[in-house]
XYZ file of C-alpha atoms in Angstrom:
600
model
C 67.549 240.230 23.420
C 70.654 238.148 22.979
C 72.746 241.009 24.262
C 70.656 241.179 27.414
C 71.024 237.441 27.951
C 74.788 237.704 27.590
C 74.849 240.539 30.104
C 72.813 238.493 32.624
C 74.939 235.396 32.051
C 78.131 237.420 32.500
C 76.774 238.884 35.705
C 76.036 235.410 37.058
C 79.492 234.190 36.140
C 81.027 237.226 37.794
C 78.966 236.703 40.930
C 79.972 233.020 41.062
C 83.590 233.976 40.535
C 83.393 236.490 43.366
C 81.894 233.871 45.669
C 84.598 231.413 44.749
C 87.250 234.013 45.396
C 85.649 234.901 48.747
C 85.415 231.244 49.777
C 88.963 230.667 48.620
C 90.085 233.668 50.590
C 88.235 232.412 53.668
C 89.737 228.983 53.289
C 93.127 230.578 52.872
C 92.618 232.522 56.087
C 91.551 229.339 57.913
C 94.479 227.435 56.457
C 96.824 230.215 57.448
C 95.408 230.235 60.977
C 95.833 226.450 61.186
C 99.369 226.746 59.948
C 100.053 229.481 62.458
C 98.507 227.403 65.291
C 100.432 224.339 64.174
C 103.628 226.318 64.068
C 102.858 227.778 67.470
C 102.158 224.334 68.946
C 105.209 222.755 67.405
C 107.672 225.584 67.736
C 106.462 227.535 70.757
C 104.006 225.524 72.894
C 105.515 222.142 72.200
C 108.362 222.694 74.628
C 105.974 223.890 77.335
C 103.682 220.905 76.772
C 106.605 218.508 76.913
C 107.878 220.193 80.050
C 104.470 219.889 81.679
C 104.293 216.202 80.804
C 107.797 215.652 82.141
C 106.979 217.522 85.326
C 103.931 215.330 85.920
C 106.115 212.246 85.650
C 109.026 213.609 87.705
C 109.339 212.482 91.302
C 111.797 213.419 94.053
C 112.218 210.623 96.569
C 113.867 211.090 99.974
C 116.638 208.645 100.805
C 116.436 208.219 104.556
C 119.691 208.203 106.484
C 120.114 205.397 108.972
C 120.586 206.315 112.629
C 123.967 205.316 114.034
C 124.411 202.359 116.328
C 125.167 202.383 120.047
C 127.830 199.848 120.996
C 129.566 198.779 124.171
C 133.299 199.210 124.748
C 134.029 195.952 122.900
C 131.850 196.685 119.859
C 128.807 194.671 120.936
C 125.692 196.280 119.439
C 123.277 197.629 122.047
C 121.008 199.657 119.757
C 120.684 199.774 115.972
C 118.316 200.837 113.224
C 117.160 198.220 110.708
C 115.652 198.702 107.248
C 111.911 199.125 107.384
C 109.256 200.636 105.132
C 106.127 202.726 105.522
C 103.427 201.401 103.191
C 101.614 204.261 101.451
C 98.552 204.309 99.192
C 97.038 206.718 96.648
C 93.269 206.831 97.376
C 92.367 208.506 94.060
C 94.226 205.878 92.050
C 92.846 203.076 94.234
C 89.262 204.142 93.575
C 89.842 203.877 89.812
C 91.509 200.469 90.042
C 90.165 197.643 87.896
C 91.760 194.234 88.446
C 93.208 192.531 85.398
C 91.933 188.990 84.877
C 94.669 186.382 84.856
C 95.259 184.325 81.719
C 98.263 183.117 79.748
C 98.796 186.552 78.228
C 98.403 188.606 81.450
C 100.019 186.255 83.924
C 102.939 188.645 84.593
C 100.791 191.586 85.705
C 97.286 190.300 86.529
C 95.478 190.337 89.885
C 94.011 187.427 91.838
C 93.698 186.140 95.378
C 94.673 182.513 96.033
C 94.204 181.746 92.358
C 90.718 183.267 92.236
C 89.447 186.602 90.795
C 89.485 189.599 93.126
C 85.709 189.865 92.860
C 85.332 193.624 93.007
C 86.912 196.874 91.810
C 88.197 200.127 93.261
C 89.504 200.617 96.803
C 87.769 197.459 98.018
C 89.720 195.396 95.486
C 93.014 196.950 96.537
C 92.132 196.264 100.174
C 91.460 192.605 99.442
C 94.791 192.209 97.636
C 96.722 193.849 100.472
C 94.971 192.276 103.459
C 96.900 189.034 103.767
C 100.265 190.608 102.939
C 99.924 193.367 105.540
C 98.044 191.135 108.002
C 95.292 193.725 108.190
C 91.534 193.748 107.730
C 90.516 194.127 104.059
C 87.550 196.350 104.907
C 89.697 198.690 106.995
C 92.208 198.961 104.166
C 89.431 199.636 101.681
C 88.017 202.341 103.917
C 91.425 203.999 104.280
C 91.779 204.058 100.476
C 88.285 205.469 99.932
C 89.138 208.949 101.140
C 90.273 211.990 99.221
C 93.785 212.942 98.233
C 96.716 211.012 96.873
C 98.549 209.980 100.033
C 97.573 207.856 103.013
C 99.780 205.796 105.337
C 98.530 202.235 105.652
C 101.184 200.624 107.874
C 104.561 201.503 109.385
C 107.697 199.488 110.145
C 107.146 196.885 107.443
C 110.025 194.518 106.691
C 111.757 194.430 103.284
C 110.232 190.980 102.711
C 106.701 192.352 103.107
C 107.540 195.251 100.787
C 108.695 192.791 98.118
C 105.457 190.842 98.537
C 103.481 194.042 97.945
C 105.488 194.800 94.810
C 104.471 191.347 93.490
C 100.793 192.401 93.658
C 101.254 194.675 90.574
C 99.793 197.745 92.269
C 102.460 200.213 91.106
C 101.275 203.802 91.301
C 98.578 202.799 93.819
C 100.544 201.218 96.673
C 104.257 201.692 97.408
C 106.778 201.553 100.248
C 108.793 204.477 101.589
C 112.102 203.624 103.236
C 112.207 204.222 106.992
C 113.844 202.424 109.904
C 113.031 200.758 113.209
C 115.165 201.114 116.333
C 115.995 197.782 117.905
C 117.575 197.177 121.319
C 119.278 193.832 121.655
C 119.101 193.356 125.422
C 115.660 194.413 126.597
C 115.910 195.865 130.099
C 119.688 195.433 130.416
C 120.249 199.168 130.024
C 116.597 200.219 129.851
C 116.130 203.890 130.608
C 119.907 204.455 130.455
C 119.749 203.907 126.685
C 116.341 205.631 126.517
C 114.657 205.692 123.134
C 113.614 207.638 120.035
C 110.299 209.201 119.016
C 108.309 208.526 115.825
C 110.577 210.891 113.888
C 113.648 208.945 114.972
C 114.918 211.646 117.341
C 116.474 210.608 120.643
C 114.247 211.751 123.494
C 115.767 210.036 126.533
C 118.953 208.512 127.881
C 122.041 208.080 125.753
C 119.852 208.277 122.640
C 119.123 211.863 123.670
C 122.558 213.083 124.762
C 124.195 211.633 121.624
C 121.355 212.501 119.245
C 123.432 214.899 117.125
C 126.115 212.284 116.512
C 123.660 209.437 115.924
C 121.466 211.394 113.491
C 122.395 211.191 109.820
C 121.574 213.477 106.876
C 118.882 212.398 104.398
C 119.635 212.286 100.681
C 117.298 212.312 97.666
C 116.810 211.092 94.081
C 114.903 212.809 91.282
C 113.659 210.733 88.313
C 110.680 210.176 86.024
C 108.225 207.386 86.658
C 105.976 205.411 84.374
C 102.248 204.838 84.710
C 102.921 201.960 87.074
C 105.006 204.107 89.371
C 108.280 202.490 88.286
C 111.428 204.476 87.501
C 111.923 205.124 83.796
C 115.495 204.031 83.009
C 117.848 206.858 82.109
C 115.677 209.621 83.590
C 117.623 210.149 86.829
C 118.448 213.882 86.966
C 119.744 214.227 90.542
C 121.033 211.859 93.180
C 122.376 212.845 96.624
C 123.332 209.914 98.817
C 122.134 209.739 102.403
C 124.805 210.081 105.095
C 124.228 207.685 107.952
C 124.669 208.795 111.556
C 127.803 208.055 113.563
C 128.159 204.963 115.708
C 128.620 205.733 119.407
C 130.855 203.498 121.501
C 130.253 203.486 125.245
C 132.686 202.761 128.053
C 130.109 200.258 129.327
C 131.162 196.615 129.109
C 128.025 194.705 128.187
C 129.145 191.561 130.052
C 129.791 193.514 133.252
C 126.504 195.385 132.863
C 124.676 192.085 132.427
C 126.213 190.564 135.549
C 125.630 193.660 137.682
C 122.004 193.861 136.525
C 121.456 190.187 137.308
C 123.060 190.529 140.731
C 120.955 193.578 141.633
C 117.696 191.856 140.693
C 118.623 188.857 142.829
C 119.680 191.118 145.725
C 116.449 193.089 145.615
C 114.509 189.852 145.960
C 116.816 188.304 148.562
C 116.858 191.326 150.866
C 113.304 192.495 150.141
C 114.639 195.910 149.104
C 112.585 198.574 147.376
C 115.355 198.935 144.792
C 119.070 198.463 144.260
C 121.582 200.375 142.114
C 125.275 199.914 141.371
C 128.173 201.388 139.421
C 131.514 199.944 138.342
C 134.335 202.331 137.416
C 137.871 201.985 136.116
C 139.951 203.683 138.808
C 142.723 204.860 136.489
C 140.605 206.252 133.628
C 137.310 207.257 135.241
C 135.425 205.181 132.651
C 132.056 203.826 133.778
C 132.016 200.094 133.045
C 128.524 199.404 134.386
C 125.685 201.587 135.624
C 122.676 199.499 136.525
C 119.536 199.302 138.635
C 117.071 196.602 139.609
C 114.203 198.185 137.644
C 112.810 196.209 134.711
C 112.427 198.886 132.055
C 112.883 197.867 128.425
C 114.875 200.260 126.249
C 112.841 201.990 123.554
C 109.493 201.622 125.326
C 107.328 204.521 126.419
C 108.471 203.907 129.996
C 112.115 204.225 128.962
C 111.389 207.333 126.880
C 109.335 209.047 129.573
C 111.533 208.214 132.563
C 115.169 208.187 133.596
C 117.485 205.490 134.864
C 117.204 205.112 138.629
C 120.980 204.682 138.769
C 121.270 208.175 137.305
C 118.441 210.037 139.012
C 118.357 208.604 142.534
C 119.982 210.763 145.222
C 120.499 209.795 148.843
C 122.443 210.560 152.002
C 125.613 208.441 151.782
C 125.844 207.783 155.503
C 129.199 206.626 156.817
C 130.793 206.280 153.371
C 130.986 210.067 153.594
C 133.489 209.727 156.461
C 136.289 209.079 153.966
C 135.830 212.636 152.648
C 136.143 214.290 156.050
C 139.009 212.066 157.147
C 140.896 212.850 153.913
C 140.495 216.503 154.860
C 141.854 215.896 158.366
C 144.996 214.345 156.890
C 145.440 216.760 153.963
C 145.240 219.864 156.154
C 147.744 218.371 158.591
C 145.197 218.399 161.377
C 145.799 214.712 162.117
C 147.779 211.607 161.228
C 146.215 208.153 160.927
C 148.074 207.054 164.055
C 146.693 209.838 166.258
C 145.082 208.422 169.384
C 141.561 209.117 170.666
C 139.517 207.985 173.621
C 136.067 207.583 172.109
C 132.756 207.204 174.005
C 129.597 205.976 172.251
C 127.743 209.273 172.680
C 128.427 212.929 173.406
C 126.774 216.341 173.503
C 128.251 219.287 171.604
C 126.722 222.794 171.650
C 123.459 221.392 172.944
C 123.326 218.685 170.275
C 123.572 215.015 171.269
C 125.191 212.462 168.967
C 125.724 208.736 169.267
C 127.334 205.835 167.456
C 125.277 203.095 165.838
C 125.876 200.781 168.782
C 126.728 201.050 172.460
C 130.409 200.290 172.900
C 131.582 202.087 176.022
C 134.786 204.103 175.902
C 137.263 202.813 173.321
C 140.894 203.663 172.585
C 141.040 204.055 168.815
C 143.509 205.622 166.431
C 142.122 207.727 163.621
C 142.302 204.577 161.464
C 140.323 202.785 164.172
C 137.653 205.501 164.112
C 137.160 204.789 160.405
C 137.235 201.027 160.857
C 134.598 201.190 163.586
C 132.670 203.908 161.735
C 132.383 206.067 164.841
C 130.350 209.251 164.469
C 131.618 210.406 167.861
C 135.233 209.850 166.823
C 134.703 211.872 163.643
C 133.314 214.802 165.668
C 136.140 214.630 168.195
C 138.772 214.650 165.420
C 137.085 217.667 163.786
C 137.421 220.025 166.743
C 139.792 222.262 164.768
C 138.377 221.452 161.335
C 136.467 224.604 160.362
C 133.072 224.677 158.679
C 134.721 226.180 155.608
C 137.174 223.261 155.437
C 134.356 220.753 155.871
C 132.535 222.318 152.933
C 135.748 222.676 150.907
C 136.565 218.963 150.932
C 133.009 217.930 150.188
C 133.044 220.102 147.070
C 136.591 219.080 146.109
C 135.511 215.460 146.016
C 132.544 216.383 143.802
C 129.664 216.527 146.248
C 127.008 218.934 145.011
C 128.841 219.157 141.683
C 127.829 217.819 138.269
C 129.602 214.587 137.340
C 130.088 215.854 133.779
C 128.403 212.751 132.368
C 125.470 214.927 131.221
C 123.022 212.046 131.521
C 119.335 213.078 131.339
C 117.698 213.082 134.748
C 120.961 213.297 136.680
C 120.850 215.381 139.850
C 123.922 216.996 141.389
C 122.502 216.166 144.800
C 121.982 218.668 147.582
C 124.661 220.490 149.546
C 124.085 223.841 151.221
C 126.889 226.294 151.883
C 128.666 226.212 155.243
C 127.096 229.525 156.194
C 123.651 227.899 156.032
C 124.485 224.999 158.353
C 122.895 224.861 161.775
C 124.679 223.580 164.871
C 123.727 219.980 164.115
C 124.342 219.908 160.355
C 127.916 221.227 160.708
C 128.719 217.948 162.494
C 126.465 215.476 160.657
C 128.172 216.347 157.364
C 131.326 214.802 158.848
C 129.718 211.371 158.695
C 127.632 211.577 155.518
C 124.378 213.127 156.662
C 122.937 216.556 155.892
C 123.682 216.362 152.147
C 122.775 214.043 149.271
C 124.714 212.485 146.424
C 124.128 210.319 143.373
C 125.894 206.986 143.049
C 128.393 208.202 140.436
C 129.567 211.011 142.735
C 129.961 208.678 145.685
C 131.843 206.072 143.682
C 134.240 208.681 142.344
C 135.160 209.638 145.922
C 136.644 206.209 146.639
C 138.020 205.985 143.077
C 139.894 209.250 143.677
C 141.461 207.910 146.852
C 142.364 204.674 145.047
C 143.909 206.675 142.192
C 146.556 208.101 144.533
C 144.471 211.189 145.273
C 143.797 212.209 141.652
C 140.173 212.738 140.612
C 139.465 211.621 137.061
C 136.633 212.990 134.982
C 134.105 210.184 134.765
C 132.996 209.199 131.278
C 130.432 206.934 129.639
C 130.937 207.883 125.954
C 134.172 206.386 124.658
C 134.232 207.402 120.977
C 132.229 207.984 117.799
C 132.798 206.400 114.388
C 131.448 208.082 111.249
C 130.094 206.415 108.102
C 133.596 206.425 106.578
C 134.997 204.441 109.482
C 136.880 207.330 111.081
C 136.901 207.025 114.857
C 137.100 210.068 117.130
C 137.894 209.568 120.783
C 135.719 211.545 123.184
C 137.663 214.412 124.694
C 138.563 213.574 128.261
C 138.165 216.083 131.076
C 141.182 217.177 133.052
C 142.428 215.217 136.044
C 142.550 217.055 139.376
C 144.664 216.248 142.415
C 142.454 216.351 145.492
C 144.765 214.936 148.172
C 148.459 214.103 148.288
C 149.615 210.619 147.337
C 150.688 209.827 150.901
C 147.309 210.924 152.242
C 145.611 208.687 149.675
C 147.869 205.791 150.673
C 147.010 206.242 154.355
C 143.296 206.381 153.506
C 143.556 203.169 151.476
C 145.351 201.559 154.396
C 142.560 202.479 156.793
C 139.852 201.479 154.307
C 141.497 198.099 153.935
C 141.124 197.629 157.675
C 137.439 198.484 157.262
C 137.124 195.796 154.576
C 138.844 193.249 156.815
C 136.289 193.902 159.568
C 133.588 192.781 157.119
C 135.570 189.907 155.623
C 133.210 187.293 157.047
C 130.420 188.684 154.850
C 132.287 190.580 152.145
C 135.312 188.952 150.548
C 136.813 187.717 147.286
C 139.251 184.879 147.756
C 142.809 185.878 146.898
C 142.171 189.618 146.697
C 142.584 192.455 149.165
C 139.832 195.055 149.293
C 139.560 198.618 150.628
C 136.059 199.708 151.517
C 133.627 201.783 153.522
C 130.055 200.924 154.438
C 127.214 203.325 155.076
C 123.744 203.362 156.566
C 121.490 206.398 156.698
C 117.959 207.071 157.877
C 116.020 208.858 155.155
C 112.521 210.123 154.676
C 110.011 207.420 153.837
C 106.622 207.575 152.147
C 105.112 208.613 155.496
C 107.236 211.776 155.549
C 109.211 210.559 158.569
C 112.732 209.122 158.894
C 111.298 205.646 158.391
C 113.393 204.409 155.452
C 116.976 203.217 155.296
C 119.682 203.689 152.665
C 122.394 201.041 152.847
C 125.514 201.426 150.726
C 128.959 199.959 150.316
C 131.866 201.353 148.293
C 134.863 199.145 147.602
C 138.167 199.270 145.712
C 139.710 196.048 144.398
C 142.502 194.964 144.510
C 143.549 197.188 147.407
C 147.261 196.648 146.701
C 146.940 197.514 142.987
C 143.658 199.417 142.558
C 141.817 198.649 139.329
C 138.102 199.002 139.992
C 135.802 200.981 142.258
C 132.350 199.525 142.929
C 129.440 201.051 144.830
C 126.140 199.325 145.635
C 123.166 201.170 147.160
C 119.939 199.590 148.416
C 116.784 201.059 149.894
C 115.080 199.424 152.875
C 116.850 196.053 152.713
C 116.228 193.412 155.362
C 119.394 193.512 157.450
C 119.643 197.313 157.355
C 123.399 197.853 157.626
C 125.315 198.543 154.435
C 128.103 196.109 155.291
C 125.628 193.256 155.713
C 123.408 193.996 152.706
C 125.056 196.089 149.985
C 128.470 194.709 151.001
C 127.932 191.063 149.936
C 126.364 192.260 146.678
C 129.447 194.352 145.896
C 131.640 191.300 146.631
C 129.748 189.265 144.015
C 130.412 191.969 141.462
C 134.069 192.234 142.434
C 134.554 188.483 142.129
C 133.146 188.592 138.597
C 135.508 191.443 137.668
C 138.556 189.581 138.965
C 137.635 186.484 136.942
C 136.620 188.257 133.748
C 139.722 190.429 133.544
C 142.062 187.786 134.973
C 143.463 190.181 137.569
C 146.541 188.825 139.392
C 145.904 187.848 143.003
C 146.994 190.197 145.769
C 150.211 190.056 147.707
C 150.047 189.609 151.466
C 149.174 192.733 153.435
C 151.986 194.432 155.349
C 152.341 197.587 157.444
C 148.703 197.949 158.439
C 148.168 201.110 160.461
C 147.183 200.242 164.053
C 143.500 200.769 164.801
C 143.794 200.704 168.601
C 146.288 201.934 171.163
């Protein structure tokens, strides 16, 4: 019996021992698995987990490059980009926002409005905090932050001061500012559509902003760093930094003071003469640089109107009328067909090949030299002098002087005008081109005709971009086009002599005390809104001083009261010339000698 009890007791002990061993083994397996998992987490997965955490905190921020400035020839700023910010919100974070009550312990990071609790939570609370700072409706802000996603633009073109005010609201990670810029134009409509404007992406889309967009546009940089829960940069976590490269500054040949005076004068002239519009250009005779290019339109630079349109001074084309006579007469002299002293008996009308022509006024038969034909602006005299001037020569000199050719200024909206080949001319057009009808020009082309004559017969490439200056201060002068001799120096001198006689015939209306002028007026019938020849173009081109040419000025008006270019555009050009003489302190002219006779 005792033996049996011992056997049973031994069996129980053995069973218990087996269970203990099994449990111990199981616990050992679990412990081993935990150790393996711990080792895996620490030694293998730890790096991945840390990398994931770092990645979630890492942010790459774009550093926006500033667009270059546009300046006048003297460095006066005409257009510039200023520091602005786009205010951005995180809707998901805003909806989880809970304002922190202000007390002595939380004063540095709490939330309140005018010393009172915010009064709500979530996006509505963020909207209330932002409303007064952004000068926006709190409900609209709350609605914008109630959507999905982590990015919504709340307001653009915010000043640095407003951005700092937002930072003081302690909304890091919910609301922040992204650096941008705003394009400002210092003079409103002074250069209007000529400067043009930029689109929402900061790209030039019109005017000088467009043609110089590549130079003005900079290259963005970026920074990569880790941020804390409040959205702030964690010190020492910057891993990459590439500085932004600002765009180049562009210097124009335009003199802002001259542009201002010309603009002012044109606006006054438009009102005084009841004209539909007025345009003008001022050019340095010796360099071809455009010093002013203005119109009477009131278009503010940077506006939709400026970005959608073009400067009237650039785009408007017109028949030059009698100013075009200086082209044909230069051809007569250059080909040796005539001398300025050649004598003509000139009636006031004539019929050639079935076509009847007449001068602007009845004058009976006059005895004029070639210089007298120009002074009296006789269409009949021009036709008589051209009897051996072939159609090909007529076309040749028009094109040599730049008619129908691009000016090379590359301004948006510029037209080369309209000039058909000599082979396409009918019996009337072959003669009307002699006195500025039957083709069209823009004002820059026309002004460069008289500038070429004033420059001793050498045609300069006109320019409006003077130089560019990069972010390092290195200035690069704009490459200048080649000069081209159009007529001999003696021919140019004779033309200036005759043009000075023209100016003297208008001296009662067009003069600058102390200075000699060489000029040509023009008047042309053009198509009006009714489709008929019911509108008038009046123009006046002048060189001053005539004895030492410095500046060429052309003024063009449409439908002015007074009609004739010498009586309308002429006095306006004299105002501009007087300003130029005073501003640049040009020495007064010497007395005129050796004027070519205009009668015989």
